[in-house]
């Protein structure tokens, strides 16, 4: 059988032996549907990244389902985060450092999803990851400005400052010290004197 790819002949690398299949000296060509390099309106990529919208949305959906199922079940016990889900959520945490991903998360209302997960979470590591994702989203001026207008986020972050889990406290401190921190959030109602003390 002749092993050719786009006009490249049957070249063997110096390390190939006669009994093994031939190795090409270059990467294979991309599939025909992406070979043109043109913009595709149905692209699954997030902005100019190689990250998949579908993967991101399915990971967030799994997160919602996981927390909902735990809340409906044994809500008193501490939740264990499965290794595969933990790995995927940590990938989202890392991905949120990209401006395109942060913008998509913001447009998808991920802030509300993550705040809901944090408020229901019985897993300190899951809380840490969610606050970390929010902290990464806050690294960009546009998404930070939108985050700072979310009253629920401000309230949850204030409550998390009393959390006993050190990694959660670290991520909460990181989020509150972000350029937007609590700017734009009116916390006067949280600290207003009660009518009895007036």
mmCIF file of C-alpha atoms in Angstrom:
data_model
loop_
_atom_site.group_PDB
_atom_site.id
_atom_site.type_symbol
_atom_site.label_atom_id
_atom_site.label_comp_id
_atom_site.label_asym_id
_atom_site.label_seq_id
_atom_site.Cartn_x
_atom_site.Cartn_y
_atom_site.Cartn_z
ATOM 1 C CA UNK A 1 0.000 0.000 0.000
ATOM 2 C CA UNK A 2 1.284 3.441 -0.898
ATOM 3 C CA UNK A 3 1.394 5.862 2.092
ATOM 4 C CA UNK A 4 0.974 9.377 0.672
ATOM 5 C CA UNK A 5 -0.570 12.498 2.186
ATOM 6 C CA UNK A 6 -1.213 15.533 0.005
ATOM 7 C CA UNK A 7 1.586 14.833 -2.411
ATOM 8 C CA UNK A 8 4.178 13.817 0.184
ATOM 9 C CA UNK A 9 5.847 10.605 -0.887
ATOM 10 C CA UNK A 10 6.536 7.460 1.058
ATOM 11 C CA UNK A 11 9.235 8.985 3.233
ATOM 12 C CA UNK A 12 10.481 7.131 6.247
ATOM 13 C CA UNK A 13 12.035 8.747 9.247
ATOM 14 C CA UNK A 14 15.613 7.692 9.967
ATOM 15 C CA UNK A 15 14.423 5.795 13.034
ATOM 16 C CA UNK A 16 12.002 3.605 11.047
ATOM 17 C CA UNK A 17 12.980 0.025 10.475
ATOM 18 C CA UNK A 18 12.022 -1.929 7.405
ATOM 19 C CA UNK A 19 9.344 -3.970 9.247
ATOM 20 C CA UNK A 20 7.431 -1.028 10.670
ATOM 21 C CA UNK A 21 4.912 1.219 8.976
ATOM 22 C CA UNK A 22 6.306 4.443 7.485
ATOM 23 C CA UNK A 23 6.339 7.685 9.500
ATOM 24 C CA UNK A 24 5.645 10.962 7.777
ATOM 25 C CA UNK A 25 8.017 13.828 8.373
ATOM 26 C CA UNK A 26 5.157 16.285 8.987
ATOM 27 C CA UNK A 27 1.781 16.476 10.679
ATOM 28 C CA UNK A 28 -1.199 15.210 8.712
ATOM 29 C CA UNK A 29 -3.336 17.716 6.832
ATOM 30 C CA UNK A 30 -6.446 19.029 8.594
ATOM 31 C CA UNK A 31 -9.817 17.522 7.704
ATOM 32 C CA UNK A 32 -11.339 18.944 4.520
ATOM 33 C CA UNK A 33 -14.075 20.941 6.319
ATOM 34 C CA UNK A 34 -11.448 23.018 8.196
ATOM 35 C CA UNK A 35 -8.702 23.032 5.586
ATOM 36 C CA UNK A 36 -9.808 26.389 4.139
ATOM 37 C CA UNK A 37 -9.300 28.097 7.476
ATOM 38 C CA UNK A 38 -12.349 30.261 6.811
ATOM 39 C CA UNK A 39 -14.724 31.421 9.500
ATOM 40 C CA UNK A 40 -17.564 29.004 10.014
ATOM 41 C CA UNK A 41 -20.831 30.386 11.409
ATOM 42 C CA UNK A 42 -21.525 27.081 13.160
ATOM 43 C CA UNK A 43 -18.090 26.864 14.759
ATOM 44 C CA UNK A 44 -17.956 25.293 18.181
ATOM 45 C CA UNK A 45 -14.851 27.273 19.119
ATOM 46 C CA UNK A 46 -15.077 30.034 21.708
ATOM 47 C CA UNK A 47 -13.812 33.217 20.052
ATOM 48 C CA UNK A 48 -10.286 32.728 18.729
ATOM 49 C CA UNK A 49 -9.611 29.791 21.065
ATOM 50 C CA UNK A 50 -9.790 26.063 20.484
ATOM 51 C CA UNK A 51 -12.096 25.653 23.487
ATOM 52 C CA UNK A 52 -15.463 24.063 22.732
ATOM 53 C CA UNK A 53 -18.733 25.844 23.562
ATOM 54 C CA UNK A 54 -20.514 22.513 23.662
ATOM 55 C CA UNK A 55 -18.018 21.056 26.160
ATOM 56 C CA UNK A 56 -18.227 24.166 28.348
ATOM 57 C CA UNK A 57 -22.033 24.199 28.390
ATOM 58 C CA UNK A 58 -22.258 20.462 29.048
ATOM 59 C CA UNK A 59 -19.787 20.825 31.955
ATOM 60 C CA UNK A 60 -21.869 23.637 33.482
ATOM 61 C CA UNK A 61 -25.031 21.551 32.990
ATOM 62 C CA UNK A 62 -23.397 18.580 34.758
ATOM 63 C CA UNK A 63 -22.403 20.937 37.592
ATOM 64 C CA UNK A 64 -25.989 22.132 38.024
ATOM 65 C CA UNK A 65 -27.338 18.562 37.942
ATOM 66 C CA UNK A 66 -24.714 17.313 40.397
ATOM 67 C CA UNK A 67 -25.481 20.000 42.982
ATOM 68 C CA UNK A 68 -29.257 19.696 42.484
ATOM 69 C CA UNK A 69 -29.160 15.917 42.950
ATOM 70 C CA UNK A 70 -27.106 16.281 46.123
ATOM 71 C CA UNK A 71 -29.441 18.969 47.490
ATOM 72 C CA UNK A 72 -32.466 16.737 46.856
ATOM 73 C CA UNK A 73 -30.749 13.728 48.430
ATOM 74 C CA UNK A 74 -28.615 13.808 51.560
ATOM 75 C CA UNK A 75 -28.307 17.569 51.986
ATOM 76 C CA UNK A 76 -26.752 17.275 55.457
ATOM 77 C CA UNK A 77 -23.704 15.240 54.433
ATOM 78 C CA UNK A 78 -20.647 16.709 52.769
ATOM 79 C CA UNK A 79 -20.612 16.213 49.010
ATOM 80 C CA UNK A 80 -17.714 14.411 47.340
ATOM 81 C CA UNK A 81 -16.679 15.805 43.984
ATOM 82 C CA UNK A 82 -16.033 12.954 41.502
ATOM 83 C CA UNK A 83 -12.516 13.042 40.007
ATOM 84 C CA UNK A 84 -13.710 13.472 36.412
ATOM 85 C CA UNK A 85 -16.027 16.342 37.333
ATOM 86 C CA UNK A 86 -13.325 17.955 39.459
ATOM 87 C CA UNK A 87 -10.876 17.777 36.559
ATOM 88 C CA UNK A 88 -13.399 19.287 34.122
ATOM 89 C CA UNK A 89 -14.327 22.106 36.512
ATOM 90 C CA UNK A 90 -10.643 22.885 37.072
ATOM 91 C CA UNK A 91 -10.307 23.119 33.285
ATOM 92 C CA UNK A 92 -13.174 25.646 33.245
ATOM 93 C CA UNK A 93 -11.361 27.527 36.024
ATOM 94 C CA UNK A 94 -8.244 27.703 33.848
ATOM 95 C CA UNK A 95 -10.212 28.514 30.694
ATOM 96 C CA UNK A 96 -11.915 31.468 32.418
ATOM 97 C CA UNK A 97 -8.555 33.287 32.269
ATOM 98 C CA UNK A 98 -9.155 33.760 28.538
ATOM 99 C CA UNK A 99 -11.056 36.944 27.648
ATOM 100 C CA UNK A 100 -13.248 35.184 25.056
ATOM 101 C CA UNK A 101 -14.184 32.433 27.503
ATOM 102 C CA UNK A 102 -14.859 34.931 30.306
ATOM 103 C CA UNK A 103 -17.111 36.902 27.955
ATOM 104 C CA UNK A 104 -19.020 33.780 26.918
ATOM 105 C CA UNK A 105 -19.427 32.708 30.549
ATOM 106 C CA UNK A 106 -20.777 36.168 31.342
ATOM 107 C CA UNK A 107 -23.170 36.092 28.367
ATOM 108 C CA UNK A 108 -24.335 32.613 29.405
ATOM 109 C CA UNK A 109 -25.148 33.947 32.915
ATOM 110 C CA UNK A 110 -22.540 31.681 34.482
ATOM 111 C CA UNK A 111 -22.283 34.123 37.394
ATOM 112 C CA UNK A 112 -25.831 33.275 38.456
ATOM 113 C CA UNK A 113 -25.139 29.561 37.980
ATOM 114 C CA UNK A 114 -21.931 29.692 40.030
ATOM 115 C CA UNK A 115 -23.514 31.799 42.803
ATOM 116 C CA UNK A 116 -26.362 29.265 42.973
ATOM 117 C CA UNK A 117 -23.882 26.391 43.159
ATOM 118 C CA UNK A 118 -21.866 28.153 45.870
ATOM 119 C CA UNK A 119 -24.982 28.774 47.965
ATOM 120 C CA UNK A 120 -26.037 25.091 47.714
ATOM 121 C CA UNK A 121 -22.607 23.496 47.791
ATOM 122 C CA UNK A 122 -21.664 21.130 50.589
ATOM 123 C CA UNK A 123 -18.213 20.581 49.123
ATOM 124 C CA UNK A 124 -15.451 23.031 50.082
ATOM 125 C CA UNK A 125 -13.375 22.215 46.997
ATOM 126 C CA UNK A 126 -16.361 22.826 44.697
ATOM 127 C CA UNK A 127 -16.937 26.182 46.402
ATOM 128 C CA UNK A 128 -13.262 27.055 45.949
ATOM 129 C CA UNK A 129 -13.404 26.166 42.234
ATOM 130 C CA UNK A 130 -16.566 28.219 41.643
ATOM 131 C CA UNK A 131 -15.141 31.280 43.424
ATOM 132 C CA UNK A 132 -11.912 30.806 41.457
ATOM 133 C CA UNK A 133 -13.837 30.804 38.166
ATOM 134 C CA UNK A 134 -15.591 34.010 39.231
ATOM 135 C CA UNK A 135 -12.222 35.507 40.179
ATOM 136 C CA UNK A 136 -10.830 34.698 36.746
ATOM 137 C CA UNK A 137 -13.883 36.173 35.004
ATOM 138 C CA UNK A 138 -13.311 39.360 37.030
ATOM 139 C CA UNK A 139 -9.833 39.831 35.522
ATOM 140 C CA UNK A 140 -11.249 41.645 32.485
ATOM 141 C CA UNK A 141 -12.793 45.146 32.666
ATOM 142 C CA UNK A 142 -16.012 44.338 30.751
ATOM 143 C CA UNK A 143 -16.862 41.164 32.625
ATOM 144 C CA UNK A 144 -15.698 42.675 35.906
ATOM 145 C CA UNK A 145 -18.091 45.611 35.529
ATOM 146 C CA UNK A 146 -20.995 43.218 34.963
ATOM 147 C CA UNK A 147 -19.970 41.031 37.919
ATOM 148 C CA UNK A 148 -19.851 44.017 40.245
ATOM 149 C CA UNK A 149 -23.522 44.731 39.561
ATOM 150 C CA UNK A 150 -24.642 41.311 40.806
ATOM 151 C CA UNK A 151 -26.017 41.830 44.342
ATOM 152 C CA UNK A 152 -26.281 38.101 45.020
ATOM 153 C CA UNK A 153 -22.587 37.671 44.274
ATOM 154 C CA UNK A 154 -21.670 40.416 46.736
ATOM 155 C CA UNK A 155 -23.776 38.852 49.477
ATOM 156 C CA UNK A 156 -22.367 35.368 48.878
ATOM 157 C CA UNK A 157 -18.784 36.661 48.861
ATOM 158 C CA UNK A 158 -19.377 38.500 52.142
ATOM 159 C CA UNK A 159 -20.693 35.287 53.678
ATOM 160 C CA UNK A 160 -17.734 33.306 52.315
ATOM 161 C CA UNK A 161 -15.317 35.609 54.131
ATOM 162 C CA UNK A 162 -16.456 33.753 57.252
ATOM 163 C CA UNK A 163 -15.788 30.306 55.734
ATOM 164 C CA UNK A 164 -13.413 28.006 57.616
ATOM 165 C CA UNK A 165 -11.907 26.420 54.483
ATOM 166 C CA UNK A 166 -8.506 28.077 53.745
ATOM 167 C CA UNK A 167 -8.539 27.548 49.927
ATOM 168 C CA UNK A 168 -12.072 28.998 49.745
ATOM 169 C CA UNK A 169 -10.970 31.979 51.830
ATOM 170 C CA UNK A 170 -7.978 32.494 49.547
ATOM 171 C CA UNK A 171 -10.134 32.504 46.392
ATOM 172 C CA UNK A 172 -12.750 34.724 48.048
ATOM 173 C CA UNK A 173 -10.048 37.203 49.048
ATOM 174 C CA UNK A 174 -8.671 37.076 45.523
ATOM 175 C CA UNK A 175 -12.109 37.809 44.078
ATOM 176 C CA UNK A 176 -12.828 40.662 46.490
ATOM 177 C CA UNK A 177 -9.441 42.221 45.747
ATOM 178 C CA UNK A 178 -10.019 42.067 41.970
ATOM 179 C CA UNK A 179 -10.231 45.470 40.276
ATOM 180 C CA UNK A 180 -14.021 45.397 40.529
ATOM 181 C CA UNK A 181 -14.118 43.765 43.967
ATOM 182 C CA UNK A 182 -17.258 45.152 45.519
ATOM 183 C CA UNK A 183 -17.255 48.388 43.514
ATOM 184 C CA UNK A 184 -20.742 49.158 42.355
ATOM 185 C CA UNK A 185 -22.199 46.868 45.010
ATOM 186 C CA UNK A 186 -24.158 48.736 47.633
ATOM 187 C CA UNK A 187 -23.653 46.838 50.871
ATOM 188 C CA UNK A 188 -25.174 49.587 53.074
ATOM 189 C CA UNK A 189 -28.292 47.522 53.635
ATOM 190 C CA UNK A 190 -26.186 44.694 55.109
ATOM 191 C CA UNK A 191 -24.612 46.928 57.741
ATOM 192 C CA UNK A 192 -27.414 49.430 58.319
ATOM 193 C CA UNK A 193 -28.427 49.881 61.951
ATOM 194 C CA UNK A 194 -31.618 48.154 62.943
ATOM 195 C CA UNK A 195 -34.610 50.194 64.040
ATOM 196 C CA UNK A 196 -34.149 48.981 67.645
ATOM 197 C CA UNK A 197 -30.682 50.561 67.852
ATOM 198 C CA UNK A 198 -31.763 53.881 66.310
#
